[in-house]
Every structure is written in structure tokens, then in C-alpha cells.
Short mmCIF file of C-alpha atoms and ligand atoms in Angstrom, two decimals:
data_model
loop_
_atom_site.label_atom_id
_atom_site.label_comp_id
_atom_site.label_asym_id
_atom_site.label_seq_id
_atom_site.Cartn_x
_atom_site.Cartn_y
_atom_site.Cartn_z
CA MET A 1 -72.94 -22.32 -28.85
CA ASN A 2 -75.24 -19.38 -28.28
CA ASP A 3 -77.47 -18.92 -31.27
CA ALA A 4 -79.67 -16.28 -29.66
CA ILE A 5 -80.22 -13.51 -32.15
CA ALA A 6 -81.28 -9.90 -31.72
CA GLN A 7 -83.05 -8.15 -34.60
CA SER A 8 -84.64 -4.77 -34.94
CA ALA A 9 -88.41 -4.52 -35.15
CA PRO A 10 -90.83 -1.67 -35.75
CA LEU A 11 -92.21 -0.01 -32.67
CA THR A 12 -95.77 -1.10 -33.31
CA ILE A 13 -98.43 -3.12 -31.56
CA GLU A 14 -98.61 -5.42 -34.62
CA SER A 15 -94.97 -6.32 -34.19
CA ALA A 16 -95.38 -6.83 -30.43
CA MET A 17 -98.43 -9.06 -30.65
CA ARG A 18 -96.75 -11.48 -33.06
CA SER A 19 -94.15 -12.39 -30.39
CA HIS A 20 -94.59 -15.02 -27.69
CA ALA A 21 -93.48 -12.59 -25.03
CA ILE A 22 -93.26 -8.83 -24.61
CA ALA A 23 -90.62 -7.31 -22.32
CA LEU A 24 -91.36 -3.89 -20.85
CA SER A 25 -89.63 -2.05 -18.08
CA PHE A 26 -90.45 0.00 -15.01
CA SER A 27 -88.57 2.28 -12.66
CA LYS A 28 -89.16 4.61 -9.71
CA ASN A 29 -89.60 8.33 -10.27
CA ASP A 30 -88.36 11.23 -8.06
CA LYS A 31 -91.41 10.87 -5.85
CA ASP A 32 -90.57 7.23 -5.17
CA GLU A 33 -93.51 6.02 -7.25
CA PHE A 34 -93.25 3.21 -9.77
CA VAL A 35 -93.71 4.22 -13.42
CA MET A 36 -93.72 2.31 -16.68
CA GLU A 37 -90.80 3.03 -18.99
CA GLY A 38 -90.59 2.83 -22.78
CA PRO A 39 -92.76 4.38 -25.49
CA SER A 40 -95.97 5.37 -23.67
CA GLU A 41 -98.19 5.10 -26.73
CA LEU A 42 -97.17 1.51 -27.32
CA VAL A 43 -97.48 0.66 -23.63
CA SER A 44 -101.07 2.00 -23.67
CA LYS A 45 -101.92 -0.03 -26.76
CA ILE A 46 -100.50 -3.17 -25.14
CA GLU A 47 -102.56 -2.50 -21.99
CA LYS A 48 -105.68 -2.03 -24.05
CA LEU A 49 -105.16 -5.14 -26.15
CA PHE A 50 -104.55 -7.42 -23.18
CA GLU A 51 -106.90 -5.58 -20.84
CA VAL A 52 -104.31 -5.10 -18.11
CA ASN A 53 -103.03 -2.17 -16.11
CA LEU A 54 -99.31 -2.81 -16.07
CA LEU A 55 -98.51 -0.42 -13.25
CA ASP A 56 -101.10 -2.17 -11.06
CA GLU A 57 -99.40 -5.44 -11.92
CA VAL A 58 -96.00 -4.03 -10.97
CA THR A 59 -97.18 -2.65 -7.63
CA PHE A 60 -98.99 -5.89 -6.86
CA PHE A 61 -95.59 -7.61 -6.68
CA SER A 62 -94.21 -4.99 -4.22
CA PRO A 63 -90.91 -4.63 -6.08
CA THR A 64 -87.77 -3.46 -4.32
CA GLY A 65 -86.84 -1.22 -7.27
CA LYS A 66 -83.59 -3.07 -7.94
CA ALA A 67 -82.39 -3.40 -11.53
CA GLY A 68 -83.11 -6.79 -13.06
CA GLU A 69 -86.12 -7.64 -10.89
CA LEU A 70 -88.46 -9.49 -13.24
CA PHE A 71 -92.16 -10.33 -13.04
CA GLU A 72 -94.01 -12.52 -15.51
CA ILE A 73 -97.66 -11.83 -16.26
CA PRO A 74 -99.79 -14.26 -18.25
CA VAL A 75 -101.88 -12.51 -20.91
CA SER A 76 -104.01 -13.40 -23.91
CA ALA A 77 -105.90 -11.64 -26.66
CA THR A 78 -107.61 -12.78 -29.83
CA ASP A 79 -105.25 -12.86 -32.84
CA SER A 80 -102.17 -12.40 -30.66
CA GLU A 81 -99.32 -14.90 -30.25
CA THR A 82 -98.35 -13.30 -26.97
CA ASP A 83 -99.01 -15.26 -23.82
CA ARG A 84 -96.82 -13.38 -21.32
CA ILE A 85 -95.44 -9.97 -20.50
CA PHE A 86 -92.14 -9.59 -18.67
CA LEU A 87 -91.94 -6.52 -16.49
CA VAL A 88 -88.32 -5.81 -15.66
CA GLY A 89 -86.95 -3.28 -13.18
CA LEU A 90 -84.54 -0.68 -14.60
CA GLY A 91 -83.21 0.46 -11.21
CA ASP A 92 -81.49 3.83 -11.50
CA LYS A 93 -81.40 3.50 -15.33
CA SER A 94 -77.60 3.64 -15.39
CA LEU A 95 -75.89 1.52 -18.06
CA SER A 96 -75.01 -1.01 -15.39
CA SER A 97 -78.68 -1.24 -14.33
CA ILE A 98 -79.78 -1.59 -17.94
CA ARG A 99 -77.33 -4.47 -18.31
CA HIS A 100 -78.88 -6.15 -15.27
CA ALA A 101 -82.33 -5.71 -16.77
CA GLY A 102 -81.36 -7.04 -20.21
CA ALA A 103 -79.55 -9.99 -18.68
CA ALA A 104 -82.59 -10.85 -16.54
CA VAL A 105 -84.82 -11.02 -19.63
CA GLY A 106 -82.19 -13.06 -21.48
CA ARG A 107 -81.78 -15.48 -18.57
CA LYS A 108 -85.56 -15.93 -18.29
CA VAL A 109 -85.77 -17.35 -21.83
CA ARG A 110 -82.41 -19.11 -21.94
CA GLY A 111 -82.55 -22.41 -23.84
CA LYS A 112 -86.11 -21.73 -25.04
CA SER A 113 -87.33 -21.35 -28.59
CA ILE A 114 -89.27 -18.18 -27.96
CA GLN A 115 -89.63 -14.82 -29.69
CA VAL A 116 -89.40 -11.86 -27.31
CA PHE A 117 -90.38 -8.36 -28.33
CA SER A 118 -88.83 -5.63 -26.21
CA ALA A 119 -89.24 -1.89 -25.96
CA CYS A 120 -87.13 -1.00 -22.96
CA ASN A 121 -84.51 1.41 -24.17
CA ASP A 122 -83.81 5.02 -24.91
CA GLY A 123 -80.54 6.42 -26.23
CA VAL A 124 -77.66 4.86 -28.17
CA ASP A 125 -75.55 3.66 -25.23
CA GLU A 126 -78.62 2.30 -23.48
CA LEU A 127 -79.77 0.41 -26.57
CA HIS A 128 -76.28 -1.03 -27.04
CA ALA A 129 -76.02 -2.16 -23.42
CA PHE A 130 -79.50 -3.67 -23.49
CA VAL A 131 -78.98 -5.68 -26.67
CA VAL A 132 -75.60 -7.03 -25.52
CA SER A 133 -76.95 -8.05 -22.12
CA LEU A 134 -80.05 -9.74 -23.59
CA THR A 135 -77.75 -12.00 -25.58
CA LEU A 136 -75.28 -12.58 -22.74
CA GLY A 137 -78.03 -13.42 -20.25
CA SER A 138 -79.39 -16.09 -22.59
CA TYR A 139 -75.96 -17.68 -23.20
CA LEU A 140 -75.84 -21.43 -22.69
CA TRP A 141 -73.06 -23.96 -23.23
CA ASN A 142 -73.14 -27.67 -22.62
CA GLN A 143 -72.54 -30.98 -24.34
CA LYS A 144 -75.67 -32.72 -23.17
CA THR A 145 -77.06 -35.21 -25.67
CA ASP A 146 -80.53 -35.64 -24.22
CA LYS A 147 -82.18 -32.55 -25.69
CA ASP A 148 -81.83 -29.99 -28.44
CA VAL A 149 -80.54 -26.69 -27.25
CA LYS A 150 -83.02 -24.04 -28.34
CA SER A 151 -82.39 -20.34 -28.63
CA PRO A 152 -84.58 -17.30 -28.18
CA LEU A 153 -85.06 -14.61 -30.83
CA PHE A 154 -85.09 -11.05 -29.50
CA LEU A 155 -87.00 -8.43 -31.45
CA VAL A 156 -85.82 -5.05 -30.26
CA ALA A 157 -88.07 -2.11 -31.10
CA THR A 158 -85.78 0.50 -32.63
CA ASN A 159 -84.99 2.16 -35.93
CA ASP A 160 -81.32 2.62 -34.96
CA GLN A 161 -80.11 -0.31 -37.06
CA GLU A 162 -76.43 0.65 -36.80
CA THR A 163 -76.36 0.58 -33.00
CA LEU A 164 -78.18 -2.72 -33.01
CA ASP A 165 -75.78 -4.24 -35.55
CA ASP A 166 -72.71 -3.12 -33.57
CA ALA A 167 -74.19 -4.53 -30.37
CA VAL A 168 -74.82 -7.86 -32.10
CA VAL A 169 -71.18 -7.96 -33.27
CA ILE A 170 -69.95 -7.39 -29.72
CA ALA A 171 -72.40 -9.85 -28.18
CA LYS A 172 -71.51 -12.59 -30.66
CA SER A 173 -67.80 -12.03 -30.15
CA ILE A 174 -68.18 -12.34 -26.38
CA CYS A 175 -70.06 -15.60 -26.99
CA THR A 176 -67.19 -16.82 -29.19
CA ALA A 177 -64.74 -16.18 -26.33
CA ARG A 178 -67.09 -17.93 -23.90
CA ASP A 179 -67.43 -20.97 -26.19
CA LEU A 180 -63.65 -21.32 -26.38
CA VAL A 181 -63.29 -21.06 -22.60
CA HIS A 182 -66.07 -23.59 -21.97
CA THR A 183 -64.60 -26.17 -24.35
CA PRO A 184 -62.88 -28.84 -22.25
CA ALA A 185 -59.12 -29.35 -22.49
CA ASN A 186 -59.32 -32.86 -23.97
CA ILE A 187 -60.64 -31.14 -27.11
CA LYS A 188 -58.99 -27.73 -26.82
CA ASN A 189 -55.28 -28.44 -27.05
CA PRO A 190 -52.96 -25.73 -28.47
CA ALA A 191 -53.21 -27.08 -32.05
CA TRP A 192 -57.03 -27.10 -31.87
CA LEU A 193 -57.08 -23.55 -30.57
CA ALA A 194 -54.67 -22.40 -33.29
CA ASP A 195 -56.97 -24.02 -35.83
CA GLN A 196 -59.97 -22.15 -34.40
CA ALA A 197 -58.00 -18.93 -34.95
CA VAL A 198 -57.32 -19.93 -38.57
CA GLN A 199 -61.02 -20.65 -39.16
CA LEU A 200 -62.12 -17.37 -37.57
CA GLY A 201 -59.51 -15.50 -39.63
CA LYS A 202 -61.07 -16.94 -42.81
CA GLU A 203 -64.57 -16.14 -41.64
CA PHE A 204 -63.94 -12.52 -40.63
CA GLY A 205 -61.02 -11.60 -42.88
CA PHE A 206 -57.82 -11.21 -40.86
CA ASP A 207 -54.42 -12.85 -41.30
CA VAL A 208 -53.34 -15.72 -39.09
CA LYS A 209 -49.81 -17.08 -38.78
CA VAL A 210 -49.13 -20.20 -36.70
CA LEU A 211 -45.68 -21.28 -35.47
CA ALA A 212 -44.99 -24.78 -34.09
CA GLY A 213 -42.13 -27.19 -33.35
CA LYS A 214 -38.71 -25.99 -34.55
CA GLU A 215 -40.16 -22.60 -35.51
CA LEU A 216 -40.46 -21.90 -31.79
CA ALA A 217 -36.70 -22.21 -31.16
CA GLN A 218 -36.44 -18.65 -29.82
CA PHE A 219 -39.54 -18.93 -27.62
CA GLY A 220 -37.85 -20.50 -24.59
CA GLY A 221 -40.71 -19.81 -22.17
CA LEU A 222 -43.43 -21.17 -24.45
CA ARG A 223 -41.40 -24.33 -25.12
CA ALA A 224 -40.48 -24.90 -21.48
CA VAL A 225 -44.15 -24.88 -20.49
CA GLY A 226 -45.73 -26.39 -23.61
CA ASN A 227 -43.38 -29.33 -24.11
CA SER A 228 -44.83 -30.85 -20.94
CA SER A 229 -47.50 -31.98 -23.41
CA PRO A 230 -45.40 -32.70 -26.51
CA LYS A 231 -48.30 -34.00 -28.59
CA PRO A 232 -49.20 -31.59 -30.10
CA GLY A 233 -46.87 -29.20 -28.20
CA PRO A 234 -47.15 -25.42 -27.95
CA ARG A 235 -48.26 -22.96 -30.65
CA PHE A 236 -47.58 -19.27 -31.24
CA VAL A 237 -50.36 -17.58 -33.20
CA GLU A 238 -50.10 -14.10 -34.66
CA LEU A 239 -53.33 -12.44 -35.83
CA SER A 240 -53.01 -9.32 -37.96
CA TYR A 241 -55.84 -6.91 -38.67
CA LEU A 242 -55.57 -4.01 -41.11
CA PRO A 243 -58.55 -1.89 -42.12
CA ARG A 244 -59.77 -2.59 -45.67
CA ASN A 245 -57.95 -0.65 -48.40
CA SER A 246 -55.24 0.60 -46.05
CA LYS A 247 -52.24 -1.47 -47.21
CA LYS A 248 -50.54 1.62 -48.67
CA ASN A 249 -50.57 3.79 -45.57
CA VAL A 250 -50.05 1.14 -42.90
CA ASN A 251 -47.35 3.20 -41.23
CA ALA A 252 -49.71 6.10 -40.65
CA LEU A 253 -51.92 3.90 -38.47
CA GLU A 254 -51.43 3.44 -34.73
CA HIS A 255 -50.42 -0.13 -33.94
CA VAL A 256 -51.97 -1.95 -30.99
CA VAL A 257 -50.34 -5.25 -30.08
CA LEU A 258 -52.04 -7.60 -27.64
CA VAL A 259 -50.59 -10.70 -26.01
CA GLY A 260 -52.89 -13.33 -24.48
CA LYS A 261 -52.15 -16.15 -22.06
CA GLY A 262 -53.42 -19.33 -23.70
CA ILE A 263 -52.78 -22.18 -21.27
CA THR A 264 -55.29 -24.78 -22.43
CA PHE A 265 -55.01 -26.58 -19.09
CA ASP A 266 -52.97 -25.67 -16.03
CA THR A 267 -52.16 -28.61 -13.75
CA GLY A 268 -49.36 -26.58 -12.19
CA GLY A 269 -46.85 -29.00 -13.72
CA VAL A 270 -44.34 -30.61 -11.33
CA SER A 271 -45.38 -27.99 -8.74
CA LEU A 272 -48.80 -29.63 -8.95
CA LYS A 273 -51.77 -27.49 -7.96
CA ARG A 274 -53.11 -28.16 -4.51
CA PRO A 275 -55.68 -28.69 -3.24
CA TYR A 276 -56.41 -30.71 -6.37
CA ASP A 277 -59.92 -29.24 -6.69
CA THR A 278 -58.39 -25.91 -7.70
CA MET A 279 -57.36 -27.59 -10.96
CA ILE A 280 -60.88 -28.19 -12.17
CA ALA A 281 -61.39 -24.59 -13.30
CA MET A 282 -58.09 -24.56 -15.19
CA LYS A 283 -59.45 -25.24 -18.68
CA SER A 284 -60.22 -21.51 -18.46
CA ASP A 285 -56.53 -20.58 -18.22
CA MET A 286 -56.61 -19.58 -21.90
CA ALA A 287 -59.27 -16.90 -21.36
CA GLY A 288 -56.83 -14.07 -22.16
CA ALA A 289 -56.02 -15.59 -25.57
CA ALA A 290 -59.73 -16.29 -26.18
CA ALA A 291 -60.60 -12.66 -25.38
CA ILE A 292 -58.12 -11.17 -27.85
CA LEU A 293 -59.02 -13.69 -30.56
CA ALA A 294 -62.72 -12.84 -30.19
CA MET A 295 -61.89 -9.13 -30.00
CA VAL A 296 -60.07 -9.30 -33.36
CA CYS A 297 -63.21 -10.95 -34.84
CA ALA A 298 -65.23 -7.95 -33.63
CA ILE A 299 -62.65 -5.45 -34.87
CA ALA A 300 -62.53 -7.06 -38.33
CA GLN A 301 -66.28 -6.41 -38.59
CA LEU A 302 -66.26 -2.91 -37.10
CA GLN A 303 -63.26 -1.76 -39.22
CA PRO A 304 -61.57 0.92 -37.06
CA LYS A 305 -58.67 2.84 -38.64
CA VAL A 306 -56.08 1.16 -36.41
CA ARG A 307 -53.60 -1.65 -36.96
CA VAL A 308 -54.09 -4.54 -34.52
CA SER A 309 -51.89 -7.58 -33.89
CA ALA A 310 -52.82 -10.26 -31.39
CA LEU A 311 -50.35 -12.87 -30.17
CA LEU A 312 -51.83 -16.05 -28.71
CA MET A 313 -49.35 -17.89 -26.48
CA LEU A 314 -50.80 -21.41 -26.56
CA ALA A 315 -49.49 -24.24 -24.38
CA GLU A 316 -50.67 -26.86 -21.94
CA ASN A 317 -49.03 -26.91 -18.49
CA ALA A 318 -49.05 -30.67 -17.94
CA LEU A 319 -47.40 -33.04 -15.50
CA SER A 320 -45.26 -35.47 -17.47
CA GLY A 321 -41.75 -36.75 -18.12
CA THR A 322 -41.11 -33.74 -20.32
CA SER A 323 -42.36 -31.18 -17.79
CA GLN A 324 -39.91 -28.49 -16.80
CA ARG A 325 -38.43 -28.72 -13.31
CA PRO A 326 -38.29 -26.20 -10.48
CA SER A 327 -34.64 -24.88 -10.71
CA ASP A 328 -34.45 -25.05 -14.54
CA VAL A 329 -33.01 -21.97 -16.25
CA ILE A 330 -34.66 -20.95 -19.52
CA THR A 331 -33.80 -18.38 -22.18
CA HIS A 332 -36.66 -16.19 -23.35
CA PHE A 333 -37.18 -14.56 -26.73
CA GLY A 334 -34.53 -11.84 -26.89
CA GLY A 335 -32.07 -13.64 -24.60
CA THR A 336 -33.17 -12.86 -21.03
CA THR A 337 -32.55 -15.82 -18.71
CA VAL A 338 -34.95 -16.85 -15.99
CA GLU A 339 -34.69 -19.30 -13.12
CA VAL A 340 -37.88 -21.34 -12.84
CA ILE A 341 -38.96 -21.72 -9.23
CA ASN A 342 -42.58 -22.83 -9.15
CA THR A 343 -43.77 -24.44 -12.39
CA ASP A 344 -47.35 -23.34 -11.58
CA ALA A 345 -46.32 -19.76 -12.38
CA GLU A 346 -46.27 -20.70 -16.06
CA GLY A 347 -48.35 -17.84 -17.44
CA ARG A 348 -45.66 -15.20 -17.08
CA LEU A 349 -43.17 -17.50 -18.87
CA VAL A 350 -45.26 -17.75 -22.03
CA LEU A 351 -46.24 -14.06 -21.89
CA ALA A 352 -42.60 -12.96 -21.52
CA ASP A 353 -41.80 -14.44 -24.96
CA GLY A 354 -44.82 -12.75 -26.53
CA LEU A 355 -44.03 -9.35 -25.04
CA ALA A 356 -40.35 -9.54 -26.04
CA TYR A 357 -41.34 -10.66 -29.57
CA ALA A 358 -43.75 -7.73 -29.88
CA ASP A 359 -41.16 -5.23 -28.67
CA ALA A 360 -38.48 -6.59 -31.00
CA ASN A 361 -40.54 -7.16 -34.16
CA LEU A 362 -43.81 -5.24 -34.20
CA ASP A 363 -43.00 -1.68 -33.07
CA PRO A 364 -46.23 -1.31 -31.08
CA ASP A 365 -47.64 2.08 -30.05
CA TYR A 366 -49.55 0.21 -27.36
CA LEU A 367 -48.57 -3.15 -25.91
CA VAL A 368 -51.31 -4.87 -23.88
CA ASP A 369 -51.30 -8.28 -22.28
CA ILE A 370 -54.28 -10.08 -20.82
CA ALA A 371 -53.97 -13.17 -18.66
CA THR A 372 -55.55 -15.32 -15.96
CA LEU A 373 -52.26 -14.80 -14.18
CA THR A 374 -52.52 -14.95 -10.39
CA GLY A 375 -54.86 -16.17 -7.69
CA ALA A 376 -53.70 -13.04 -5.83
CA ALA A 377 -55.66 -10.82 -8.27
CA THR A 378 -58.87 -12.56 -7.17
CA LEU A 379 -57.90 -12.26 -3.51
CA GLY A 380 -57.34 -8.54 -3.95
CA LEU A 381 -60.30 -7.52 -6.09
CA GLY A 382 -62.77 -10.40 -6.21
CA ARG A 383 -64.57 -11.33 -9.40
CA GLN A 384 -65.97 -8.00 -10.59
CA TYR A 385 -62.79 -6.07 -11.35
CA ALA A 386 -59.70 -7.09 -13.25
CA ALA A 387 -56.32 -5.88 -11.95
CA MET A 388 -54.82 -3.37 -14.40
CA TYR A 389 -51.16 -2.35 -14.29
CA THR A 390 -49.63 0.47 -16.31
CA ARG A 391 -47.31 3.41 -15.74
CA ASP A 392 -49.44 5.53 -18.11
CA ASN A 393 -51.97 7.15 -15.75
CA LYS A 394 -53.89 8.85 -18.53
CA LEU A 395 -54.41 5.59 -20.37
CA ALA A 396 -55.40 3.94 -17.08
CA LYS A 397 -58.12 6.55 -16.52
CA LYS A 398 -59.43 6.01 -20.03
CA LEU A 399 -59.54 2.23 -19.65
CA GLU A 400 -61.24 2.57 -16.26
CA ALA A 401 -63.96 4.73 -17.83
CA ILE A 402 -64.43 2.34 -20.78
CA GLY A 403 -64.57 -0.52 -18.28
CA GLU A 404 -67.38 1.06 -16.28
CA GLU A 405 -69.33 1.86 -19.42
CA SER A 406 -68.89 -1.49 -21.12
CA GLY A 407 -69.23 -3.69 -18.04
CA ASP A 408 -65.67 -5.12 -18.17
CA LYS A 409 -64.44 -3.24 -15.11
CA VAL A 410 -60.75 -2.71 -14.30
CA TRP A 411 -58.96 -1.33 -11.25
CA HIS A 412 -55.64 0.50 -11.59
CA MET A 413 -53.09 -1.27 -9.40
CA PRO A 414 -49.60 -0.04 -8.48
CA LEU A 415 -46.32 -1.29 -9.98
CA ILE A 416 -44.47 -1.05 -6.65
CA ASP A 417 -40.77 -0.46 -7.32
CA ASP A 418 -39.88 -1.27 -3.70
CA TYR A 419 -40.71 -4.89 -4.59
CA GLN A 420 -38.30 -5.11 -7.55
CA ASP A 421 -35.74 -7.10 -5.55
CA SER A 422 -38.25 -9.97 -5.34
CA LEU A 423 -37.14 -10.79 -8.91
CA GLU A 424 -33.46 -11.35 -8.07
CA SER A 425 -31.86 -14.68 -8.86
CA ASP A 426 -28.36 -15.98 -7.96
CA ILE A 427 -27.99 -17.83 -11.26
CA ALA A 428 -30.13 -16.07 -13.90
CA ASP A 429 -31.26 -12.55 -14.82
CA PHE A 430 -34.47 -13.04 -12.81
CA ASN A 431 -36.28 -15.61 -10.74
CA HIS A 432 -39.72 -15.99 -12.20
CA THR A 433 -41.83 -16.61 -9.12
CA ALA A 434 -40.77 -13.21 -7.75
CA ASP A 435 -40.89 -14.45 -4.18
CA LYS A 436 -37.53 -13.21 -2.90
CA GLY A 437 -38.33 -10.82 -0.08
CA LYS A 438 -41.74 -12.34 0.66
CA TYR A 439 -43.79 -9.30 -0.24
CA SER A 440 -47.01 -11.36 -0.54
CA ALA A 441 -48.21 -9.22 -3.43
CA GLY A 442 -48.43 -11.96 -6.03
CA SER A 443 -50.33 -10.00 -8.67
CA VAL A 444 -48.01 -6.96 -8.31
CA THR A 445 -44.77 -8.92 -8.47
CA ALA A 446 -46.04 -10.91 -11.48
CA ALA A 447 -46.65 -7.57 -13.23
CA LEU A 448 -43.13 -6.40 -12.30
CA PHE A 449 -41.75 -9.57 -13.88
CA LEU A 450 -43.66 -9.00 -17.14
CA GLU A 451 -42.47 -5.39 -17.29
CA LYS A 452 -38.89 -6.67 -17.77
CA PHE A 453 -39.91 -7.81 -21.27
CA VAL A 454 -41.71 -4.77 -22.65
CA GLY A 455 -38.70 -2.55 -23.38
CA GLU A 456 -39.69 1.12 -23.47
CA ARG A 457 -43.19 0.45 -24.80
CA ARG A 458 -46.40 1.96 -23.51
CA TRP A 459 -47.69 -1.13 -21.76
CA VAL A 460 -50.83 -2.31 -19.96
CA HIS A 461 -51.15 -5.62 -18.12
CA LEU A 462 -54.60 -7.00 -17.29
CA ASP A 463 -54.74 -9.79 -14.71
CA ILE A 464 -58.16 -11.37 -15.31
CA ALA A 465 -57.81 -14.42 -13.02
CA GLY A 466 -60.86 -13.23 -11.03
CA THR A 467 -63.08 -12.00 -13.85
CA ALA A 468 -62.56 -14.56 -16.62
CA ARG A 469 -64.70 -17.16 -14.98
CA SER A 470 -67.85 -17.06 -12.90
CA GLU A 471 -68.65 -19.66 -10.24
CA VAL A 472 -72.40 -19.09 -10.63
CA ASP A 473 -75.01 -17.86 -13.10
CA ALA A 474 -75.18 -14.19 -12.13
CA GLY A 475 -76.28 -11.15 -14.15
CA GLU A 476 -74.75 -11.26 -17.61
CA ASN A 477 -72.39 -14.09 -16.66
CA PRO A 478 -73.03 -17.80 -16.95
CA LYS A 479 -71.33 -20.28 -14.65
CA GLY A 480 -68.00 -20.70 -16.46
CA GLY A 481 -66.26 -18.46 -18.99
CA THR A 482 -67.44 -14.84 -19.03
CA GLY A 483 -65.64 -13.51 -22.13
CA PHE A 484 -64.15 -10.73 -20.00
CA GLY A 485 -62.00 -8.30 -21.96
CA VAL A 486 -63.72 -8.52 -25.35
CA ARG A 487 -65.85 -5.41 -24.71
CA LEU A 488 -63.15 -3.47 -22.90
CA LEU A 489 -60.54 -3.97 -25.61
CA THR A 490 -62.91 -3.59 -28.56
CA ASP A 491 -64.40 -0.36 -27.21
CA TRP A 492 -60.93 0.99 -26.41
CA ILE A 493 -59.59 0.22 -29.89
CA MET A 494 -62.71 1.77 -31.44
CA SER A 495 -61.95 4.93 -29.44
CA LEU A 496 -58.38 5.37 -30.78
N1 BES B 1 -53.58 -19.99 -13.75
C1 BES B 1 -53.07 -19.68 -12.47
C2 BES B 1 -53.75 -18.45 -11.86
C3 BES B 1 -55.20 -18.61 -11.53
C4 BES B 1 -55.59 -19.03 -10.28
C5 BES B 1 -56.16 -18.28 -12.47
C6 BES B 1 -56.95 -19.15 -10.00
C7 BES B 1 -57.50 -18.41 -12.19
C8 BES B 1 -57.90 -18.83 -10.96
C9 BES B 1 -51.57 -19.37 -12.54
O1 BES B 1 -50.88 -20.07 -13.52
C10 BES B 1 -50.98 -19.77 -11.22
O2 BES B 1 -51.04 -20.90 -10.90
N2 BES B 1 -50.43 -18.79 -10.53
C11 BES B 1 -49.85 -19.01 -9.24
C12 BES B 1 -48.54 -18.26 -9.18
C13 BES B 1 -47.68 -18.61 -7.99
C14 BES B 1 -47.21 -20.03 -8.09
C15 BES B 1 -46.50 -17.66 -7.96
C16 BES B 1 -50.81 -18.48 -8.18
O3 BES B 1 -51.44 -17.45 -8.39
O4 BES B 1 -50.96 -19.14 -7.16
ZN1 ZN B 2 -50.26 -22.02 -12.99
ZN1 ZN B 3 -52.03 -20.56 -15.22
#
């Protein structure tokens, strides 16, 4: 629902003075003095036009120097549309600080029909981070009927059109993921979400295959969970991206396969979630599927020379007469049997089918799953870092670095083999809750369970239960869905 747009603009006073607001930045130099950032010639012209000394204005507010601190100064000049200047703190000028600054400007004008000219950035990575965070900070989603939602227009002073265009692609894709997460579950059932994938496939040019009903015969985990809500029931969606004009040499391309947890609402099923309040956030239990769907939209526009498949495991985990029962035994794709213990651990059941399908049918070079899987991931790492599991330490290092740079941060967690016996079952190949032995490492044992379905593949599991949703408006994140994973996975695929 975010229609905020960023466009490039010439770095001129004429372009600045036609906007309602001008955003400029400041920082502290080595001598601990505040200094204005950005193109000094333009800053001087702006000061002259509006008859202000911007540094005096900054020091008047006694800033702390933290990134994202924002002061608003009313200004006026004949023939100028501008009535305010935003002065935003750039902190230590790291990418993370620049994201805070961009988000602060975006948040300031959220929901307003206002044109903001900005000249805050230097360097390709900095420009990218700034443009993305402007858009993310101004993101708004609601279904209020009492007023029109308005959107700001950001004019970013740069002649690096390519960097700006790429940043807009990423920002819009993150907003797509956020929109899907925010949509309530009475609208967003698995069929609706599959249809969104079909529409986005048409819009951006990637293939979409949807399986339903009898076609899901082999997907025992997806059916066991999703038939708790038989109308419309579960869906399996396979998105396929190939770079343009590459049909002939498909096999020469590396193949990345991603699997996303797409539980459109998680009541816990018969093992109903308690306390009941914890259920309210559970329309966001499809954030993994939303992230990879939005990421494929970005990839289809950026056209990397990689083959990408994304599998959306879509189901509702409802409480009904057709819900699965604790003690049921189900057969996953590929034949592995699993004893269901706690029906609230449904995510791993739908992912297991997707991972086994990918291993059996898609010959992935990389197999990645992303899921709001365990409350334990939030307990361990909070809301800033996702829990990442992989046995490939080199790949882990790379993803950690891309995470820091992009803002979607991940922490490499251990796959602890001493806890393998938690998966034992007396009557099936595994018990799915992985609670034999009482290791109390819910995010780790869930990862060990998933690993049983990846064969010999190079595999990464991202537990985004903590990062997919924000409880408050903070920095780039709105209260609600954050779109976590879109940047991390897009940037990683672009780097292959
Ligand atoms: N969707 C939840 C995990 C979750 C919790 C995501 C909080 C976001 C915020 C998942 O399906 C779940 O219920 N997991 C259980 C597993 C347990 C029963 C083994 C959990 O983490 O408590
Ligand atoms: Zn659950
Ligand atoms: Zn869940």
C-alpha cells in the first residue's frame, strides 16, 4: 500500500526550491564539532536563499550526534515552494547510520502528500541505503476508511540513475512483502496468496505453478496442517525465474531454491496457542513465503545470471474438526514418517515437504528455507537478528556480511549434533516437536529436524520469528510486517 516514490533530481538550487521540504544532513567531525554534510555549494545556496545558518540551527538544538536525530526548521523565500528544512543526523556515517537517517526523514512525512528534496548521500552503497530507508520509513498500511492515504515523493539529488533504480526495486519489493504480511487472514487464505503470486508473476515475468487438492497427494505435511481449513485448503506454489534469453544454457546456471513458510494464520491447531493473545500476531506466520515471493519480483527486474526457484508452502493452521491430532503419524514428500506431537509446531511440517521436493526434483546448488519457525529464536536473539543455521561456514560468513550491509542481519547458530536424539520417536522415523531429551533449544532442534529433509544439499535455514514482525514503529520498520529477508536474499543472489 506504500506508494511513496523516489526519483532522481538534479543537484541544483532550482530543483530544491520547488520541493515542499529539503532534507540535509549533519555529523560530527574528528574534533567533535558539528558539520553540515552534502554538497557544500548547494548547502551555501540554500542558506543564502532562506537566510539561515544551518550549522547554527543544528547547534541550537544541542544534538546528541546519534543517527536519525531530526530537526525541522521553518523557512520561506520568494518564489520558493519550500516551507521547511529537515536537518538529520548521520551519526558515524556507516550504512546502518545512513539507514537510520533515511528512515527518520521517511517517517517524518509518512502519509503526507509532500515533495521532499534530499542531498544527503555520497557513494553508491550510501545512496542505495538512503533511498531504500527513505521509502521504508514512510511505509504505511491500514484499512481505515475515514481518510485518503497520501504518499510523499522523494527527489534524491544524484546523477547515478542506475543505483537509484536498483534501490527503488528493492524498496518496492520489501513493501510488497510487508503488504502481504499486513493483510489480515480473513482475506489472505492460501488460495488468495497463491493468486497474488500468479498476478506478480504476470507483472514481473516469472513462471508460477500452483498445486491444490489431489495434486498435493505426496505433500503429507502440507495436507496435515492445511486441511484444518479445508475451504480452500492448502496450496503449493512454485515460482521459477530464468534470466531473459537463457533458456538454451539453463544447465550452466547455478540454481538457488528457496522454501518459505506460508502459514496464513497459526492458531496452534488442537494444541491451541496460549496465552490466547499470542495468536493475534499470527497472520504474519507467512512472512517467509512473502519474503521469497517479493524477492523473486526484485530478481526478475534485476536479471542476475542465476536460476531461482521459490516454493511457497501455503496453509492455514486452524482449529476445526479436520485439524490433525497430537499423536497422528504423517508421511512427508519422499516417504519419511513423522509423529506429530504438538500441532503448534506446524511450520516444520510444511517446510519438510518443500525441502524434500526440492532435493528430489530441482537439483539445487543452494537450498535455503526461511520461516517464522520458533518463539525460541526470538528468545535467543531478540528482534534485530535472524537465527541462521548452516554447516557451510564460508557461506555463513558471506550471508552475515551481506546482512550487516543490507540491514537484514543474521547470526550464525550451531546445529548441535548432541541434540539429535531429541528427534527420536517410538513409532515413526522422527518426532516432530524434537522435545525428547528436553534440551530447551527450540530453534536449534527445529533446524535439526529440517536438516533430515535436505539430503546432501548445501543448505541454509533462516528462522525469522523475531525479525519478521515489529511490535512498534522503529527505524525502518513499521509496527507489523518488516519484509525481513527480501534484501538479504536479493543481495546474496545478485552476488553469485
Ligand atoms: N509460528 C510459530 C512461531 C512464532 C512464535 C513465530 C512467535 C513468531 C512469533 C510456530 O508455529 C510455533 O508455534 N512454534 C512453537 C513450536 C513448539 C510448539 C515446539 C514455538 O516456538 O513455541
Ligand atoms: Zn505454530
Ligand atoms: Zn507457525
